[in-house]
Coordinates of C-alpha atoms in Angstrom, one line a residue:
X1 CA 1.2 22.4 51.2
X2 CA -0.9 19.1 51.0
X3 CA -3.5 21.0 49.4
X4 CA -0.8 22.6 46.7
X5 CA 0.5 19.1 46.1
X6 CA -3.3 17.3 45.5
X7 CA -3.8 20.1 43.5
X8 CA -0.7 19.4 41.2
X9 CA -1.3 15.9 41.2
X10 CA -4.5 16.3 40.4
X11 CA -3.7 18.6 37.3
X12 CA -1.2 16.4 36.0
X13 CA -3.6 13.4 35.6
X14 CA -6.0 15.7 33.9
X15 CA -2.3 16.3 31.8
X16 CA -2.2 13.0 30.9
X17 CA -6.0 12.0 30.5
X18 CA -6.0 15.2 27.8
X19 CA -3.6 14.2 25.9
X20 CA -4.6 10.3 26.1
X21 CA -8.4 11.5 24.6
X22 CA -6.4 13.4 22.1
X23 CA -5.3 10.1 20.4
X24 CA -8.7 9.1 19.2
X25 CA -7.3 7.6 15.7
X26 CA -9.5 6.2 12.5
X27 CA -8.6 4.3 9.6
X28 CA -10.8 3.9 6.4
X29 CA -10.5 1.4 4.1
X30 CA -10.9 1.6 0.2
X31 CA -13.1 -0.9 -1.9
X32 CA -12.2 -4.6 -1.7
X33 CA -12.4 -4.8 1.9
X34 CA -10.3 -5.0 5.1
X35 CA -8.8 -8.8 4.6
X36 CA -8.1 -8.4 0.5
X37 CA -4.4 -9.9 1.2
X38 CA -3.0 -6.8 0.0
X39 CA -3.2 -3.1 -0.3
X40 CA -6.4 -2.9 2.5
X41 CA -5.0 -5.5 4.7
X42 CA -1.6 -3.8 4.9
X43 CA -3.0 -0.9 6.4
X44 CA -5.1 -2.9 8.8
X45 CA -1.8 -4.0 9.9
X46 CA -0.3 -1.0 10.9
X47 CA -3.1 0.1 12.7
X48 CA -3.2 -3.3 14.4
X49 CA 0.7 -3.1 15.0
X50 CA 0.1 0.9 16.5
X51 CA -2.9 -0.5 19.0
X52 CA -0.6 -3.9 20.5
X53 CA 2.0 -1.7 21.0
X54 CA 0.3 1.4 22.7
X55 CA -2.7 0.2 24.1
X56 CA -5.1 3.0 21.7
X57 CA -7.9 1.3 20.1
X58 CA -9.1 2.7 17.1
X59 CA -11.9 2.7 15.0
X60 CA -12.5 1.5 11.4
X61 CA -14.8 1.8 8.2
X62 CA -15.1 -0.9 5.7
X63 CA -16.5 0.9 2.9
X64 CA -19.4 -0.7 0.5
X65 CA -19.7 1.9 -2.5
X66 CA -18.3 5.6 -2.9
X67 CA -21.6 7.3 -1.5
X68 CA -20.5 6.5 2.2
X69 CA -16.9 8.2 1.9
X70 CA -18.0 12.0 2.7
X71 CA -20.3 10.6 5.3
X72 CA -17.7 8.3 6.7
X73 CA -15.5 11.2 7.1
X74 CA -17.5 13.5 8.6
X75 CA -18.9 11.2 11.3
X76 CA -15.4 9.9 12.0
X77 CA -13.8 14.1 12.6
X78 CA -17.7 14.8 14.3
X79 CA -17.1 11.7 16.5
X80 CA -13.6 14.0 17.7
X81 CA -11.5 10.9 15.9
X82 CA -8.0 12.5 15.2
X83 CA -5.5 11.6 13.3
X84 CA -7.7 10.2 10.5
X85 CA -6.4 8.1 8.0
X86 CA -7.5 7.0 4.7
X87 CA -6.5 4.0 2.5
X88 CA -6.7 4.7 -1.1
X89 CA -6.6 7.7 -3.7
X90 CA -10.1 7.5 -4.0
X91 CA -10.7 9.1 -0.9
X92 CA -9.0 12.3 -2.2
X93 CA -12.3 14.5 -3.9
X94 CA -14.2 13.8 -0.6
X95 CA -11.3 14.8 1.7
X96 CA -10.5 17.9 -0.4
X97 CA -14.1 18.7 0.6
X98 CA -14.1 17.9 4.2
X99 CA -11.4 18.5 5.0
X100 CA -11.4 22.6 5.6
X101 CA -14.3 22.2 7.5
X102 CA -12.2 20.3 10.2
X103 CA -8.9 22.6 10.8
X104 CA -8.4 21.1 13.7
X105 CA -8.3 17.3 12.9
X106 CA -5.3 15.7 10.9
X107 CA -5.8 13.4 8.0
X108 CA -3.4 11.5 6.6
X109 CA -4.4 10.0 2.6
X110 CA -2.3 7.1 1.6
X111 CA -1.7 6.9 -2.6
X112 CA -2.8 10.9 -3.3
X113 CA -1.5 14.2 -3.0
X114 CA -3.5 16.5 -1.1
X115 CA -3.0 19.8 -0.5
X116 CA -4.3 21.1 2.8
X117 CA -2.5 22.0 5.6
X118 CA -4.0 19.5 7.8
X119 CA -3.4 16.8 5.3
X120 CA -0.6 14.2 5.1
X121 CA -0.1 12.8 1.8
X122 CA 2.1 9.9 1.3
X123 CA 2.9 8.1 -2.1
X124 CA 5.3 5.5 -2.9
X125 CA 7.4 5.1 -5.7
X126 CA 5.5 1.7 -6.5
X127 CA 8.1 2.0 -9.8
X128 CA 11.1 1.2 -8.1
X129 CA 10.0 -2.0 -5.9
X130 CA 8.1 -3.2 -9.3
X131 CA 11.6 -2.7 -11.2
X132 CA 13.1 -4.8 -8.7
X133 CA 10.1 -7.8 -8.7
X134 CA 10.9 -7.2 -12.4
X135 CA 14.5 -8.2 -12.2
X136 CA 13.3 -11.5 -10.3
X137 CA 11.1 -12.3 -12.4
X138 CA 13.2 -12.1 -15.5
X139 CA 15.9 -14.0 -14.1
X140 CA 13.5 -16.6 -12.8
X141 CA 12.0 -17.4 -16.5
X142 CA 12.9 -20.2 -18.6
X143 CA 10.5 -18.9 -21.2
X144 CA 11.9 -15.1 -20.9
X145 CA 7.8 -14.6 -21.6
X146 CA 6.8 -12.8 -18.0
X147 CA 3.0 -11.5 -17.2
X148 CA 1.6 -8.4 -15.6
X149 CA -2.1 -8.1 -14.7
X150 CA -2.9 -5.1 -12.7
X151 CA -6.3 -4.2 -11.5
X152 CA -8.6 -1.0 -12.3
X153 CA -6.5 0.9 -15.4
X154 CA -5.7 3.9 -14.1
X155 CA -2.0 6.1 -14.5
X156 CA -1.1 4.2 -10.8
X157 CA -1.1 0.6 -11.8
X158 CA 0.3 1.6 -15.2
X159 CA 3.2 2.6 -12.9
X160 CA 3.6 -0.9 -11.4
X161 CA 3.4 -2.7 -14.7
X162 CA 5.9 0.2 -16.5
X163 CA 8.6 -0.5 -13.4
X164 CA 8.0 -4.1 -13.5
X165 CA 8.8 -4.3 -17.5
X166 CA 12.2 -1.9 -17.0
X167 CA 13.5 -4.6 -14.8
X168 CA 12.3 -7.5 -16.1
X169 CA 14.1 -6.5 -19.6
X170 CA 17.2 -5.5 -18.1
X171 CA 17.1 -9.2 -16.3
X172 CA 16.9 -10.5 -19.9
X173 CA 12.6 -11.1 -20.4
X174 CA 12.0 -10.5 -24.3
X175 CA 8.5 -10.0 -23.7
X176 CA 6.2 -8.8 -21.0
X177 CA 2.4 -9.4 -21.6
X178 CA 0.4 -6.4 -19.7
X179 CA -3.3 -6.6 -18.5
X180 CA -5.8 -4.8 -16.6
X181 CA -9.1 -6.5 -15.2
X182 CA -11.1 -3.3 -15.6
X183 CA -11.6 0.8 -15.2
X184 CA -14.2 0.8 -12.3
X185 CA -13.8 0.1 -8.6
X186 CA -15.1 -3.4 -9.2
X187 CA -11.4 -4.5 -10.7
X188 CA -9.8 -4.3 -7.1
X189 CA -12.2 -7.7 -5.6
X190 CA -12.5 -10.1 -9.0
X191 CA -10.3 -12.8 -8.1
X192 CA -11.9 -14.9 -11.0
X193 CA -11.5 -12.6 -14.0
X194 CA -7.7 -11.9 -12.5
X195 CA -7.5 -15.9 -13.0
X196 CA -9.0 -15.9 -16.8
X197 CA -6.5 -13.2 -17.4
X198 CA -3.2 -14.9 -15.8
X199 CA -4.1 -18.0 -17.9
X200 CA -4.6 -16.3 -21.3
X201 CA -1.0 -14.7 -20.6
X202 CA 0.5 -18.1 -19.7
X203 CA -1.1 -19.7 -23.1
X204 CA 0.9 -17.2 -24.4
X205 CA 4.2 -18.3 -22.9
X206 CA 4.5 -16.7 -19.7
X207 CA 5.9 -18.5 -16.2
X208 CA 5.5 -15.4 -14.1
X209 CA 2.9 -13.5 -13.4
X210 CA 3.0 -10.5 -11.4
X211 CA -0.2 -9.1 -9.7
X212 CA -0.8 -5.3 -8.9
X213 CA -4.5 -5.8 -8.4
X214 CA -5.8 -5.9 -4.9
X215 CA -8.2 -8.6 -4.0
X216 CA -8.3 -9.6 -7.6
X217 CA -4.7 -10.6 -7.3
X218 CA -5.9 -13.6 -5.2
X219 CA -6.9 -15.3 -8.2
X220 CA -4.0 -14.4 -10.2
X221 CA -1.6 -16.3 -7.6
X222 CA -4.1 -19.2 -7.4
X223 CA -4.1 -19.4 -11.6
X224 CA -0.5 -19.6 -11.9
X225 CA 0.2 -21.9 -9.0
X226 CA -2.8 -24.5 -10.3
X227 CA -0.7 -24.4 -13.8
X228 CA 2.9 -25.1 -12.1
X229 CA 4.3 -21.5 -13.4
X230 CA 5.0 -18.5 -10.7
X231 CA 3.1 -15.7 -9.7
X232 CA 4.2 -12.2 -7.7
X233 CA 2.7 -10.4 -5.1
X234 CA 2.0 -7.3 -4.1
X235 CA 1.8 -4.7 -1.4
X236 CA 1.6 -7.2 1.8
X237 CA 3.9 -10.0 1.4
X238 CA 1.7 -12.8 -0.5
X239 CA 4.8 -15.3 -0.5
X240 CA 2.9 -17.5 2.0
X241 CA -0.4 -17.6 -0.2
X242 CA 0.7 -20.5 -2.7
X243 CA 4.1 -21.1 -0.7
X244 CA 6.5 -22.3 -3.2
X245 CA 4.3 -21.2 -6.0
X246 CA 4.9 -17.3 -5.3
X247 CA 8.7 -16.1 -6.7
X248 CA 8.4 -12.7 -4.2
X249 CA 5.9 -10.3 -3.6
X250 CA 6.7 -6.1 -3.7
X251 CA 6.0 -5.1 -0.3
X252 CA 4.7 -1.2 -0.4
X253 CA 4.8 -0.6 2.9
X254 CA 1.2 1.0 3.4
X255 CA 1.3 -0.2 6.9
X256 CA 4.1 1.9 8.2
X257 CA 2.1 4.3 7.0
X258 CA -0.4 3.8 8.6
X259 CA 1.7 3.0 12.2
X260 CA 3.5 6.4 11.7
X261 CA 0.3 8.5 11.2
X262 CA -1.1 7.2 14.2
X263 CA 2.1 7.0 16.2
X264 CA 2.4 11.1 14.8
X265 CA -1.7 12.0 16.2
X266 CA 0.1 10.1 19.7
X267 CA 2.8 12.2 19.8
X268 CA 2.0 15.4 18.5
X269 CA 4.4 15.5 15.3
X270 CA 2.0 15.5 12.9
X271 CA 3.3 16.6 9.4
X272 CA 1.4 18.3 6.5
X273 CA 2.9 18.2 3.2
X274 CA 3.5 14.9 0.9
X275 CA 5.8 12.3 1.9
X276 CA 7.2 10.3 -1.0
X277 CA 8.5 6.7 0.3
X278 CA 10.7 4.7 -2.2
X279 CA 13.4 2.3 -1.4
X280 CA 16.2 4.5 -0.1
X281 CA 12.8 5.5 2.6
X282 CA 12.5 2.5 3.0
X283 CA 9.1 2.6 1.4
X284 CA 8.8 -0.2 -1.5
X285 CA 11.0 -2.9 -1.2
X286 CA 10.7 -7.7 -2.3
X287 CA 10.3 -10.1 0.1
X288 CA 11.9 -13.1 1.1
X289 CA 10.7 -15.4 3.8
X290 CA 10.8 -19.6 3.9
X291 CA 8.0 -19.5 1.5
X292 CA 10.4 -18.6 -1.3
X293 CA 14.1 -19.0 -0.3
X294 CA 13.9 -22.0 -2.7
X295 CA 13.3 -20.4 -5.5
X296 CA 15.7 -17.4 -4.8
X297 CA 19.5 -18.7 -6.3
X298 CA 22.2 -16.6 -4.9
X299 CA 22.8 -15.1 -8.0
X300 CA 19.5 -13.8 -8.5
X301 CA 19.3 -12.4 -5.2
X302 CA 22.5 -10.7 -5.6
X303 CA 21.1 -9.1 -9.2
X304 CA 18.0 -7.7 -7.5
X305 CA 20.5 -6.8 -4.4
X306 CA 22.2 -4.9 -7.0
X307 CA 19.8 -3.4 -8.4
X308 CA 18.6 -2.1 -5.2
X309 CA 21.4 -0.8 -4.7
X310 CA 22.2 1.2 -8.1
X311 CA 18.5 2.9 -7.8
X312 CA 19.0 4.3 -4.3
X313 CA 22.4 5.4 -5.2
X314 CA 20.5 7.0 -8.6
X315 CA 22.5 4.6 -11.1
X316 CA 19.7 3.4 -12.5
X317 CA 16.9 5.6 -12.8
X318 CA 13.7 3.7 -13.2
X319 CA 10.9 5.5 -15.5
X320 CA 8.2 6.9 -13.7
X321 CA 4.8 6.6 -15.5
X322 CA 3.1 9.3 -12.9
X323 CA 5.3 11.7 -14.4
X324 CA 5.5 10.8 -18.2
X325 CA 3.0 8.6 -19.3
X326 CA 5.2 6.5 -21.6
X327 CA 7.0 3.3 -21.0
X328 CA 10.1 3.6 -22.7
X329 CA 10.7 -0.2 -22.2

């Protein structure tokens, strides 16, 4: 009987070991590196959040230049890490690749659609949390002159900026000045050029500027605070960057994520397919913190409450640039 019980006790810690080894997860980062304040960072976060919680470490990739992404990949699914998880729709072409080579391994992509079975894809509707910033923004001007610089031009941002101009006008902005810092990788990390651009668009009236531009976005924030106007963030919350300087930022929440495509490798319920996060998922949404309850009134944060609510409810119906590549604005 002892022998039968050692022996089941013995089997359930080999149980238990398995299934621990089988949570072996990996997160890649896209250009601009971990700590950009944004997009990157947010992800770190939720890996972060997943290990403090659970005790799993996990292994990362900062990567320098688009050669080491296949690489990356496959040493990550050789190396028996599972669930993989990648940060950026730039990832996609490679993971298409590698991806049927490694049936058994789940990958999650954040920002592309993918279509493998073992591949998650989750987008955001970036338009609705930028239609929101929008509202803020165009509430907040005295100038009614508002700024958008986004980072490498490409149908994605233009889907920030279009979102962030529905609200804006609807908030009563008459004119919403639209930039891009570049169309190569190198747009995501030039904090400098994001300045330049934020201070050409407030020459030209505007007093808030909102940023969809990754590391560049730094400068942006930096720019409009050193000329007393406002600047927006994006993706992480960026209120406590220029405190009192930043109106809101629109959290895209990158780093649930991340936390729920590891917490799915932990648990087994991994989920092919795309997942399409907005604000009724909870996805996109502003941010308020102490950083910028002083420039919220109650009536503006009642307006953006508002119009919160009318998009989840689908009374407003913010345009969606992925889909029709107009901004009817």
């Amino acid at each position: 009987m002892k022998r039968i019980l050692f022996g089941l006790l013995a089997a359930t810690a080999l149980s238990f070991s398995a299934h621990a080894q089988e949570a072996k997860p990996a997160l890649l980062f896209d250009l601009g590196g971990k700590f950009d304040k944004s997009f990157n960072e947010a992800s770190f976060n939720g890996a972060e959040k997943f290990k403090t919680e659970t005790g799993i470490e996990y292994v990362e990739f900062e990567i320098s230049n688009d050669a080491q992404r296949e690489q990356a990949l496959r040493r990550f699914a050789d190396d028996g890490r599972n669930p993989i998880v990648m940060a950026g729709f730039t990832w996609a072409s490679y993971l298409e690749k590698v991806a049927p080579d490694y049936p058994d391994v789940k990958f999650t992509i954040i920002d592309m659609v993918v279509d493998k079975p073992n591949i998650s894809s989750v987008v955001f509707k970036e338009h609705e949390g930028s239609y929101l910033v929008g509202v803020m923004a165009g509430l907040a001007s005295q100038t009614k002159k508002v700024g958008f610089v986004g980072g490498m031009d490409i149908p994605l941002i233009r889907r920030f900026g279009c979102g962030y101009v529905g609200g804006a006008k609807a908030a009563g902005a008459t004119e919403v000045f639209q930039n891009m810092t570049g169309d190569t990788p190198a747009a995501w990390n030039d904090p400098t050029k994001g300045g330049e651009i934020t201070k050409t668009q407030i020459d030209q009236g505007a007093d808030v500027v909102y940023a969809a531009a990754g590391g560049t976005g730094v400068g942006v924030l930096q720019a409009a605070a050193d000329a007393g106007k406002l600047g927006i963030g994006v993706d992480s919350n960026q209120n406590g960057l220029q405190p009192g300087k930043v109106l809101t930022s629109m959290l895209k929440r990158v780093d649930v994520a991340v936390y729920n495509a590891f917490m799915d490798g932990k648990n087994g319920t991994f989920s092919g397919g795309i997942h399409d996060l907005g604000l009724k998922e909870g996805g996109v949404d502003y941010a308020m913190d102490d950083n910028n309850k002083d420039l919220v009134t109650p009536e503006m944060l009642a307006a953006v409450e508002k119009a919160k609510a009318d998009i989840i409810a689908g009374t407003i119906t913010v345009h969606d640039y992925m889909s029709d590549d107009s901004c009817p604005y």
